[in-house]
Tab-separated table of C-alpha atoms in Angstrom:
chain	number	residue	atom	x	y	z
A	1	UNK	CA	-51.887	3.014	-63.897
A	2	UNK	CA	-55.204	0.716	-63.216
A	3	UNK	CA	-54.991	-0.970	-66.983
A	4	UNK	CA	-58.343	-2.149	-66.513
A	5	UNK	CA	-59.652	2.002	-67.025
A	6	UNK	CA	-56.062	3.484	-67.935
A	7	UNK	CA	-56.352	7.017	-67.215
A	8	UNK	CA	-53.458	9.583	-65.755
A	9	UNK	CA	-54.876	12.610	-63.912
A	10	UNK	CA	-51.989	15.509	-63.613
A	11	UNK	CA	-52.493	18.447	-61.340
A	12	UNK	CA	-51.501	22.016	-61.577
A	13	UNK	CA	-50.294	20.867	-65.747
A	14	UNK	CA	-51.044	24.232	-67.115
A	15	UNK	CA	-50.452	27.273	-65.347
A	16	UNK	CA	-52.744	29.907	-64.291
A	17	UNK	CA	-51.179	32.398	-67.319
A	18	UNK	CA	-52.169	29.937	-69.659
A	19	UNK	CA	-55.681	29.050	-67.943
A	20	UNK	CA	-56.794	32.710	-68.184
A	21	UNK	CA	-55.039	33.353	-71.968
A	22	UNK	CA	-56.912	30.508	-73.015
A	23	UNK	CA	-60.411	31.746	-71.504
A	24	UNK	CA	-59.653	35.094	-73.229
A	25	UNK	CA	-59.245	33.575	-76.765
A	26	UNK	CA	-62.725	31.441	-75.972
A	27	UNK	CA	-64.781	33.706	-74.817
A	28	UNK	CA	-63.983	36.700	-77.435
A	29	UNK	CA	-64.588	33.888	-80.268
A	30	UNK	CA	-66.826	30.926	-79.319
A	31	UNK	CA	-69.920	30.141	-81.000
A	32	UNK	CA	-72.804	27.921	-80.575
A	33	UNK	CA	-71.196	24.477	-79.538
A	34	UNK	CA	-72.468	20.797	-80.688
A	35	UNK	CA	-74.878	20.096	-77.797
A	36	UNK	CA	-77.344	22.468	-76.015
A	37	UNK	CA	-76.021	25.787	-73.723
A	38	UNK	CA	-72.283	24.438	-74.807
A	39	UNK	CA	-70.200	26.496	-76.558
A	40	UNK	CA	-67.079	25.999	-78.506
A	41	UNK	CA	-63.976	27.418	-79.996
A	42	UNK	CA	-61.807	25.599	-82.709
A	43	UNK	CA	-58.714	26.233	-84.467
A	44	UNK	CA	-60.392	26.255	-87.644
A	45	UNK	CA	-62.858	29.062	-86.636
A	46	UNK	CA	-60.223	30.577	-85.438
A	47	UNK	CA	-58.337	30.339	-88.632
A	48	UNK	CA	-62.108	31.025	-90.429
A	49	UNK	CA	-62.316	34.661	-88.389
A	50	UNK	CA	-58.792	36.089	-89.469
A	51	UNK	CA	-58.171	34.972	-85.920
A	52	UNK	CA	-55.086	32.449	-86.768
A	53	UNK	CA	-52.746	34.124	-84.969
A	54	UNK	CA	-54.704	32.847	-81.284
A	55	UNK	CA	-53.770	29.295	-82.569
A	56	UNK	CA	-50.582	30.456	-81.205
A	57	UNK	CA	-51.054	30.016	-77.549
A	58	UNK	CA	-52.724	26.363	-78.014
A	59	UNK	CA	-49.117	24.902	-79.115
A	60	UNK	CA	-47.223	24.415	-76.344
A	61	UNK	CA	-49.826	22.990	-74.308
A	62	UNK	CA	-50.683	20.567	-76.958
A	63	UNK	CA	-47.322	19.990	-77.428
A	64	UNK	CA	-46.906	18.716	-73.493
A	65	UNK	CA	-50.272	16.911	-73.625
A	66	UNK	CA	-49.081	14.573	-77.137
A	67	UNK	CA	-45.761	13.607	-75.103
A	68	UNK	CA	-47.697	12.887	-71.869
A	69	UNK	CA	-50.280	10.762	-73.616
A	70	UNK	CA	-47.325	9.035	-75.886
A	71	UNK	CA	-45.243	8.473	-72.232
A	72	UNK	CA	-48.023	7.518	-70.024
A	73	UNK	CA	-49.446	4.641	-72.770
A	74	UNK	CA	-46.560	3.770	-73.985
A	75	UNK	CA	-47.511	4.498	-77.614
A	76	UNK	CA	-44.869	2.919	-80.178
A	77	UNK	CA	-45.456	5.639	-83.020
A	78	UNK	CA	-45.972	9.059	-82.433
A	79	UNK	CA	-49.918	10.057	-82.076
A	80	UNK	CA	-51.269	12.765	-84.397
A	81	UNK	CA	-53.626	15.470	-83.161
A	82	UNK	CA	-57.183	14.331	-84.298
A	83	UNK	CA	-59.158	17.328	-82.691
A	84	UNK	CA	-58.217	20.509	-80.877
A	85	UNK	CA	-60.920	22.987	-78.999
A	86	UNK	CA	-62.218	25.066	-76.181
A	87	UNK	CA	-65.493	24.041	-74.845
A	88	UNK	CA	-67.341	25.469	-72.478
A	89	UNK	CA	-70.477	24.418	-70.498
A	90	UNK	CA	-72.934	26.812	-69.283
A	91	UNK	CA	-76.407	26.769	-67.061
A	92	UNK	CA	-78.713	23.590	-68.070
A	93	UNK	CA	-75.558	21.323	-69.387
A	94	UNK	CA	-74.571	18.152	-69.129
A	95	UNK	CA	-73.599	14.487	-70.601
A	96	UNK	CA	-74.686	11.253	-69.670
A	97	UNK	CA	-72.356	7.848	-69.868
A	98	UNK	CA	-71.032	7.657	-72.745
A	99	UNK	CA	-67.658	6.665	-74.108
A	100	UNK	CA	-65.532	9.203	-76.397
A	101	UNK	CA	-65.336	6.968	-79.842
A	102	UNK	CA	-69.184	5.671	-79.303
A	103	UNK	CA	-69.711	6.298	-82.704
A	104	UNK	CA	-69.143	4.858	-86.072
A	105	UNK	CA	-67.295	7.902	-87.242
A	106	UNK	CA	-65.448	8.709	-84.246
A	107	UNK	CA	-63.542	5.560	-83.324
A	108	UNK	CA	-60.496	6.897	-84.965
A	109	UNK	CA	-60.345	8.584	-81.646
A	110	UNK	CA	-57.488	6.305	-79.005
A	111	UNK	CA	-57.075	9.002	-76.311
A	112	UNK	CA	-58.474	12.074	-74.414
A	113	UNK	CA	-57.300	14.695	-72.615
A	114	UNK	CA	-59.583	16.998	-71.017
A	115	UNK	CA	-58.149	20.407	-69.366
A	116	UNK	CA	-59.907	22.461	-66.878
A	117	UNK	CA	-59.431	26.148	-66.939
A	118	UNK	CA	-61.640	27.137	-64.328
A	119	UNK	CA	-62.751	25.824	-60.927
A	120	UNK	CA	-65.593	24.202	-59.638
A	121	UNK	CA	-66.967	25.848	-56.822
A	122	UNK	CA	-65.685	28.991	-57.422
A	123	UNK	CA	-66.348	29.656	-61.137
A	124	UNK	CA	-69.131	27.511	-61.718
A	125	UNK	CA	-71.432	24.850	-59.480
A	126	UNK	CA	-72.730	21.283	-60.557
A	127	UNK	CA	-70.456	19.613	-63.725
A	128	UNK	CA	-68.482	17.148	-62.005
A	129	UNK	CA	-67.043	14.723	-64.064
A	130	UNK	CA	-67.810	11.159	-63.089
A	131	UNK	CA	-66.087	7.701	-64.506
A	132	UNK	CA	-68.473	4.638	-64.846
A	133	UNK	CA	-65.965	2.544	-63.303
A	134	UNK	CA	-62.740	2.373	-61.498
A	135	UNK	CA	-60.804	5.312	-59.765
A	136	UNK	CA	-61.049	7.657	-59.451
A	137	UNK	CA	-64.683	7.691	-59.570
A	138	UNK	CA	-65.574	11.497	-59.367
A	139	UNK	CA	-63.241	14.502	-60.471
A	140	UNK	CA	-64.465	18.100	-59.635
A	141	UNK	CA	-62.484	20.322	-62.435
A	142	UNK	CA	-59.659	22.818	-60.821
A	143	UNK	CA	-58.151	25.290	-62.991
A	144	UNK	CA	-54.854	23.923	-64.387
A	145	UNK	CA	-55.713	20.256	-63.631
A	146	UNK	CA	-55.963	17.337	-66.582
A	147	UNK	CA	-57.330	13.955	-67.360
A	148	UNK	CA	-56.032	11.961	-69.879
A	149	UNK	CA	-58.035	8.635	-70.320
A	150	UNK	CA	-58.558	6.158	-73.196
A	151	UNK	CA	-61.504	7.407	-75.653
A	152	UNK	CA	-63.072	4.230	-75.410
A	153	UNK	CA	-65.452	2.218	-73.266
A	154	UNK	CA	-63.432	1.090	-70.537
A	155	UNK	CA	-63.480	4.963	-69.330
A	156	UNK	CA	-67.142	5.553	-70.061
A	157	UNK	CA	-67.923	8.469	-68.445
A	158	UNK	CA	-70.933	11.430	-67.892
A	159	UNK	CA	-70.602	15.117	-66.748
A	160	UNK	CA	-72.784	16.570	-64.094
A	161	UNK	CA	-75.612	19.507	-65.602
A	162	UNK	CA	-73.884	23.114	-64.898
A	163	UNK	CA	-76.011	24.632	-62.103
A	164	UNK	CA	-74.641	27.818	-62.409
A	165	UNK	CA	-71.816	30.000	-64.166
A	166	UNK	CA	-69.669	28.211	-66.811
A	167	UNK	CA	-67.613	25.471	-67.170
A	168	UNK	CA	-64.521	26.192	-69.116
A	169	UNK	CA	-62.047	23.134	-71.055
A	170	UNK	CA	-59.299	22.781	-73.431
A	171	UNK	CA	-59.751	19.204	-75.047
A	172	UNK	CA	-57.641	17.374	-77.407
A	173	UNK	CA	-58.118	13.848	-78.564
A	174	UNK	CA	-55.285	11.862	-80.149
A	175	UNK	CA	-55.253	9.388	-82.399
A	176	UNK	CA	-52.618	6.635	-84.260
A	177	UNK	CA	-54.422	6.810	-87.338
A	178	UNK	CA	-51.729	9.758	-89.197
A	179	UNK	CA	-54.822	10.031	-91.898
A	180	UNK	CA	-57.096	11.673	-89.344
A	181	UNK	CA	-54.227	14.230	-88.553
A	182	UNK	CA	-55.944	17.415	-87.799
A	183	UNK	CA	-52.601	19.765	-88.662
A	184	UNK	CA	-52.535	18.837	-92.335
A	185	UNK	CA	-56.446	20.533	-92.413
A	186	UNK	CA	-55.147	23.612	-90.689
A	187	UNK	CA	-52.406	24.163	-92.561
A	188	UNK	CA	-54.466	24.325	-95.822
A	189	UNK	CA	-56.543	26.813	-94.202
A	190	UNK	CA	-53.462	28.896	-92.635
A	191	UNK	CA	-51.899	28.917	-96.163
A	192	UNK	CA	-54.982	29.944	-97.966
A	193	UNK	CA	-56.000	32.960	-95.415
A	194	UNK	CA	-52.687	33.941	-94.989
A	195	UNK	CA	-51.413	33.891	-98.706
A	196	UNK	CA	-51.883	37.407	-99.670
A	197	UNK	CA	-50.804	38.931	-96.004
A	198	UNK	CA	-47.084	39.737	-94.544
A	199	UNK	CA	-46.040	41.516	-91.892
A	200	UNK	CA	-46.312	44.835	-93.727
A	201	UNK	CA	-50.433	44.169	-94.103
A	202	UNK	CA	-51.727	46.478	-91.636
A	203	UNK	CA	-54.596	45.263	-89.120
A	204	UNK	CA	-54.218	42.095	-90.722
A	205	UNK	CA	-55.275	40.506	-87.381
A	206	UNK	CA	-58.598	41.992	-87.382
A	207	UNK	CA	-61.139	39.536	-86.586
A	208	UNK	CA	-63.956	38.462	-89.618
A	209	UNK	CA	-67.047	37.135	-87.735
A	210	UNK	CA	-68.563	34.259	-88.720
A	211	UNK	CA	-72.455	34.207	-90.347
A	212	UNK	CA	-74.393	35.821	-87.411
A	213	UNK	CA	-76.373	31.844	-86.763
A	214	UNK	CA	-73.223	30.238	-85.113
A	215	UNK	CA	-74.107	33.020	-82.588
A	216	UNK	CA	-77.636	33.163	-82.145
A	217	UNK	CA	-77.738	31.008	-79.000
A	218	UNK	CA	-81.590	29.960	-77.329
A	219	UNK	CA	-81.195	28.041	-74.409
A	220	UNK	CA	-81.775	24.160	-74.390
A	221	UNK	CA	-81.765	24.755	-78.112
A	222	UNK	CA	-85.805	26.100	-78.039
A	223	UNK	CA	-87.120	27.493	-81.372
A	224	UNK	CA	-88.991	30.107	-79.643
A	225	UNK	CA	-87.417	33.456	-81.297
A	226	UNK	CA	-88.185	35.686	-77.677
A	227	UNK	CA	-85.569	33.623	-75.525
A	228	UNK	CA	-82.783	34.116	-78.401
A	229	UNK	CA	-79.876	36.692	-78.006
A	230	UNK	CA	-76.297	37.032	-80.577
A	231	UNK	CA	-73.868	35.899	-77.818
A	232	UNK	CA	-70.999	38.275	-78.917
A	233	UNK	CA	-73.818	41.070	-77.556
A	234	UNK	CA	-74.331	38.781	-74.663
A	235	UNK	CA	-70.482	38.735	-73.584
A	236	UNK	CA	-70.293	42.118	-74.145
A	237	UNK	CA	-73.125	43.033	-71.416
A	238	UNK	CA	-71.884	40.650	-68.935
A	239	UNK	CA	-68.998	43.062	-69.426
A	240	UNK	CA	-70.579	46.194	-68.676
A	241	UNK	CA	-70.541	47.364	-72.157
A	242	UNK	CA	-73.420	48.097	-74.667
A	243	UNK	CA	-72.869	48.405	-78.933
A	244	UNK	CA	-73.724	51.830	-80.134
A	245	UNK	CA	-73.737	52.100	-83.992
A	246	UNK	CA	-74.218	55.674	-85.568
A	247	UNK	CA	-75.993	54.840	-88.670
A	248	UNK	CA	-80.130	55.279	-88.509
A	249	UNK	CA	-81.625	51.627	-87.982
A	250	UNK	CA	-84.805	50.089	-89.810
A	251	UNK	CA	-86.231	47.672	-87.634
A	252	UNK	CA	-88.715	46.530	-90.509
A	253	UNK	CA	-85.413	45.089	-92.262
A	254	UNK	CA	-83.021	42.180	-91.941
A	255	UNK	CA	-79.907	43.583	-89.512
A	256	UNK	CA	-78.220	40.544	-89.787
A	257	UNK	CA	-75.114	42.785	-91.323
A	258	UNK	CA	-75.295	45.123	-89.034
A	259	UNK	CA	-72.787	43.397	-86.497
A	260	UNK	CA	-70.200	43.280	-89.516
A	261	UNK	CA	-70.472	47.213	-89.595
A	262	UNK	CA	-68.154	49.545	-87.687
A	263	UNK	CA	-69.327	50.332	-83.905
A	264	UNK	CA	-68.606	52.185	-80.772
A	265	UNK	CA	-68.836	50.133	-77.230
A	266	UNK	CA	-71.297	52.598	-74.563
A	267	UNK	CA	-70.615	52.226	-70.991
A	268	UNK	CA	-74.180	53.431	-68.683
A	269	UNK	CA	-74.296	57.023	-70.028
A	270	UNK	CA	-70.909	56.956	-71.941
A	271	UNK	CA	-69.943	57.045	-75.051
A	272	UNK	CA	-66.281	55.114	-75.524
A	273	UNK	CA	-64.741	57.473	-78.647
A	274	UNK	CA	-62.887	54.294	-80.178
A	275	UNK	CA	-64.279	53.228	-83.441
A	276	UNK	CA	-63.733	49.389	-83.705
A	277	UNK	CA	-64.505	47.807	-87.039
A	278	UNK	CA	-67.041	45.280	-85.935
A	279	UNK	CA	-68.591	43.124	-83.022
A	280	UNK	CA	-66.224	40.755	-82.736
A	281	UNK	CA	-63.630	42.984	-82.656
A	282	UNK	CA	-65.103	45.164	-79.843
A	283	UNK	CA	-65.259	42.203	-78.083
A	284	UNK	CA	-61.873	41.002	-78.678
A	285	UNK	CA	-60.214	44.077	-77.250
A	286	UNK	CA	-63.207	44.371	-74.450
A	287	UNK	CA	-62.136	40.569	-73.026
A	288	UNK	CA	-58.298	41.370	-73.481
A	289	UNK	CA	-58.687	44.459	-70.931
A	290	UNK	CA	-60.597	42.236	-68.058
A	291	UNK	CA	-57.944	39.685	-69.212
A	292	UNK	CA	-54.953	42.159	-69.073
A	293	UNK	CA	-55.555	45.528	-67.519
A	294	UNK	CA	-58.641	46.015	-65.735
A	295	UNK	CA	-56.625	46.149	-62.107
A	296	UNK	CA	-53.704	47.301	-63.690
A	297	UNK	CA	-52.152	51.338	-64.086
A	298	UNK	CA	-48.839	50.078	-65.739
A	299	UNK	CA	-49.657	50.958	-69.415
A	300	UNK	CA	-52.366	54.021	-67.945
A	301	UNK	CA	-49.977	56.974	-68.157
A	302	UNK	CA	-48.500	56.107	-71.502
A	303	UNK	CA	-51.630	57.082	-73.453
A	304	UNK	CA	-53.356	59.772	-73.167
A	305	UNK	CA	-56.647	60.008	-71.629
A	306	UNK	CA	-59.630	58.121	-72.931
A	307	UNK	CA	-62.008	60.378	-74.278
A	308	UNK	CA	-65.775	59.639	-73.537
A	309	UNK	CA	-69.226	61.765	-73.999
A	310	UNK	CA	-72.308	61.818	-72.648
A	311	UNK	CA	-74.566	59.508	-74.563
A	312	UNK	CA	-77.403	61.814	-75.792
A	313	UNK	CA	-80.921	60.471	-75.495
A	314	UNK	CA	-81.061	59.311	-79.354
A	315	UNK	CA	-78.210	57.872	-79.103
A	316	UNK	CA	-79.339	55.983	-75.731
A	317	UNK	CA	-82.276	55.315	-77.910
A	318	UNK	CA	-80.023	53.494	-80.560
A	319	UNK	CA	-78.833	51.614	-78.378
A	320	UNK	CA	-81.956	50.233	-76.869
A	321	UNK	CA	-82.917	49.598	-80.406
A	322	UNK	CA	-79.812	46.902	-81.154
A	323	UNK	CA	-80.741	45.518	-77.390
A	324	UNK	CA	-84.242	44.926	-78.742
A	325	UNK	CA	-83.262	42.890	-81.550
A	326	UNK	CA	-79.744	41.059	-80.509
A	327	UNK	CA	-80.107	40.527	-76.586
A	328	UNK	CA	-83.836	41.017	-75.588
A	329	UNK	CA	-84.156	39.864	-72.466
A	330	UNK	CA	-81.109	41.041	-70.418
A	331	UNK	CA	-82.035	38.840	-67.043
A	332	UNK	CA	-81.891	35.764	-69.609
A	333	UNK	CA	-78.366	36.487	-70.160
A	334	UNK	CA	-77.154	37.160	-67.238
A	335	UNK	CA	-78.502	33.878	-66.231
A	336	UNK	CA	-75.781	31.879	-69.175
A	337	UNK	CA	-73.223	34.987	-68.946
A	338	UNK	CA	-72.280	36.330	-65.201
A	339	UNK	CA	-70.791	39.662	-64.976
A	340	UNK	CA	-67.298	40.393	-64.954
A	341	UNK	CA	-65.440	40.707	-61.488
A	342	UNK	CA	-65.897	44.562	-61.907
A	343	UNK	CA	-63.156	46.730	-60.995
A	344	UNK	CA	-62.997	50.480	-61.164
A	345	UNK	CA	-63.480	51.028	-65.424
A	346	UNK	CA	-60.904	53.671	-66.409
A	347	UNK	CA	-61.068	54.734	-69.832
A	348	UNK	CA	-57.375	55.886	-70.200
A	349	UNK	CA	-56.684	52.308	-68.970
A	350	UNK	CA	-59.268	51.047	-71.915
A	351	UNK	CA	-57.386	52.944	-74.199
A	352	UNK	CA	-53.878	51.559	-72.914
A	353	UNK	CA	-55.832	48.161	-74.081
A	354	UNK	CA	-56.555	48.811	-77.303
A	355	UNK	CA	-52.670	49.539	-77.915
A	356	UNK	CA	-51.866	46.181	-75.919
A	357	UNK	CA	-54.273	44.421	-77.771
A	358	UNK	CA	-52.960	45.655	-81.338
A	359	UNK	CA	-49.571	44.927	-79.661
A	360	UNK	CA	-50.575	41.213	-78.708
A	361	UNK	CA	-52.396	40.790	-81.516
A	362	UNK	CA	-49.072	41.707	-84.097
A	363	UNK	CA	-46.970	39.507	-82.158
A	364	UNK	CA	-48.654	36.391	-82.648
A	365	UNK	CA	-49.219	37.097	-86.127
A	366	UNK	CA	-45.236	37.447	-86.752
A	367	UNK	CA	-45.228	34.646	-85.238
A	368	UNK	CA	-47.664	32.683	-87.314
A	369	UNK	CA	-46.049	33.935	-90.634
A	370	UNK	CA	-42.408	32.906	-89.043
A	371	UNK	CA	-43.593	29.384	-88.656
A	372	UNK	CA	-45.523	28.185	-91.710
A	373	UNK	CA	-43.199	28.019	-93.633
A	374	UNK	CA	-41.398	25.072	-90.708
A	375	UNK	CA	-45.111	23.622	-90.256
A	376	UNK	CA	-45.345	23.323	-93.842
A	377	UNK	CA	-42.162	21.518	-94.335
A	378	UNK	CA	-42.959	18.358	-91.321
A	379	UNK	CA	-46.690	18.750	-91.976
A	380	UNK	CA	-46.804	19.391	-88.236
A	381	UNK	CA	-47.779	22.478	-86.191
A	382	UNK	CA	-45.978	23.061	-83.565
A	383	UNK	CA	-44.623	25.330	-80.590
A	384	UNK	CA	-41.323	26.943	-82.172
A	385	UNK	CA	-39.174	29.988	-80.440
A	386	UNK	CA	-38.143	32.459	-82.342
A	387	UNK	CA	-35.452	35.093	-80.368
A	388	UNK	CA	-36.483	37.993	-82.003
A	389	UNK	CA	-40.413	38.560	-82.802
């Protein structure tokens, strides 16, 4: 370790199963991040969204990261977990030099780590992240890769603007101060959304979106109302998929509730016949079958087939109405939000996701309601096995 800029940089630390589970979680749940064309997903919006149960998969990893920090600086008490997200950089960001605790209110913060879950290069071009001084100087992100540095100024460092695609990151920062312990927060907020819920609750991991501005995203953060489009919409077309709902819609009035009603996802001139309760949760299920099944037939011939119709023209219609008002200008996203790799869409394979989904889903919710009662107890969260789920 150079102990003039103490930083450890670890290669191939998380594993490509946990790089892609965590991109699923962020980009079926991020909303507009802190700084313009970022965008973010934290375990209290997670917790927020009736989506608790994806804290699950963060655990372990933070888990690893705490000890490596601890180890590598030779910390004499243990550090507490000060801040937990997913962050992601897309077309037009960047950072200049700047130090992690430059502020007033942030210098409880004693060490970063920073996470890459997707490649530079081959997921996205431009962010490179770039130390002020000592070595090494440059670090161009590679999926599984981490950085842990000191949050303060002797690793002052700036990130690159994102040319193109986006820039994906888990990052913690870690603190000795045990009163800016970000688990005693969460568990306030686990105990008071899941209080009246047990494992008997059915779809009690159905996601709750948040109020519909933490998605209205404009690029560089312009007030101009035409470049504007509800990212959860946005994800979904980069997808393939467009939002049908069968209700008649009054463009003269506020729709802002509209993406809280139930929906139907349309694929070019098909109609999908699952009903999902909202947005989010079409989305949700959507990112969990390019996650989990698009290239696979292993769950395919234990469902039956997908049914699908032929969108008739006012239903087409319908759906060029929600376009109007939620995504307007398509090219616009497709310039933050590329499109999937596309495989052959199969909607008996679809269908085998929505079971997998629920399945997923129900898993890490047992899970969740197995270990408050343990997190509750240390005032910790924390990776625990269980043998049965």
């Amino acid at each position: 370790m150079e102990m003039e800029h103490p930083r450890l940089i670890l290669h191939n630390f998380l594993t490509e199963d946990e790089c892609k589970e965590l991109e699923f979680i962020h980009k079926s749940s991020s909303t507009i991040g802190y700084r313009p064309n970022v965008f973010s997903t934290t375990l209290s919006h997670l917790i927020a969204t009736n989506s608790s149960h994806l804290i699950i998969p963060f655990l372990p990893i933070r888990d690893r990261l705490k000890e490596k920090a601890e180890e590598f600086f030779g910390c004499e008490y243990e550090l507490v977990t000060e801040f937990t997200g997913l962050i992601s950089w897309s077309r037009g960001a960047s950072i200049g030099w700047h130090s992690d605790d430059n502020r007033p209110y942030l210098k409880q913060r004693d060490f970063t780590a920073v996470c890459y879950l997707n490649s530079y290069g081959k997921d996205f071009e431009g962010g490179l992240f770039h130390f002020q001084d000592g070595e090494p100087k440059t670090i161009a992100p590679m999926a599984g890769d981490v950085v842990i540095y000191t949050a303060d100024s002797r690793n002052t460092h700036s990130v690159d603007e994102v040319a193109d695609g986006e820039r994906l990151t888990l990052t913690l920062w870690f603190s000795r101060d045990s009163s800016h312990d970000e688990d005693a927060k969460l568990i306030l907020l686990l105990e008071e959304n899941l209080m009246h819920k047990s494992n008997n609750v059915p779809w009690s991991f159905l996601p709750l979106p948040a109020s519909d501005n933490m998605y209205w995203f404009s690029p560089n953060q312009a007030s101009n109302q035409d470049i504007k489009f509800d990212i959860r919409l946005g994800r979904l077309h980069a997808l393939g998929f467009d939002v049908y709902y069968s209700q008649d819609l009054n463009l003269t009035t506020d729709l802002s509730e509209l993406l809280m009603e139930p929906m139907q996802l349309a694929r070019r001139d098909q109609l999908l016949d699952h009903k999902f309760v909202n947005v989010l949760h079409s989305l949700q299920v959507a990112q969990f079958y390019f996650w989990k099944l698009c290239k696979s037939q292993a769950l395919t011939n234990k469902v039956q087939c997908g049914k699908v119709v032929r969108l008739s023209q006012s239903q087409s219609e319908k759906i060029a109405q929600v376009n109007s008002v939620f995504l307007k200008d398509t090219k616009l996203v497709e310039t933050f939000f590329h499109s999937a790799d596309q495989c052959c869409f199969e909607p008996a394979t679809f269908s085998a996701a929505i079971t997998a989904w629920e399945d997923y889903s129900c898993k890490l919710h047992k899970e969740i309601l197995l270990s408050l009662p343990q997190w509750r107890a240390h005032q910790a969260i924390y990776s625990i096995k269980f043998d049965v789920l």
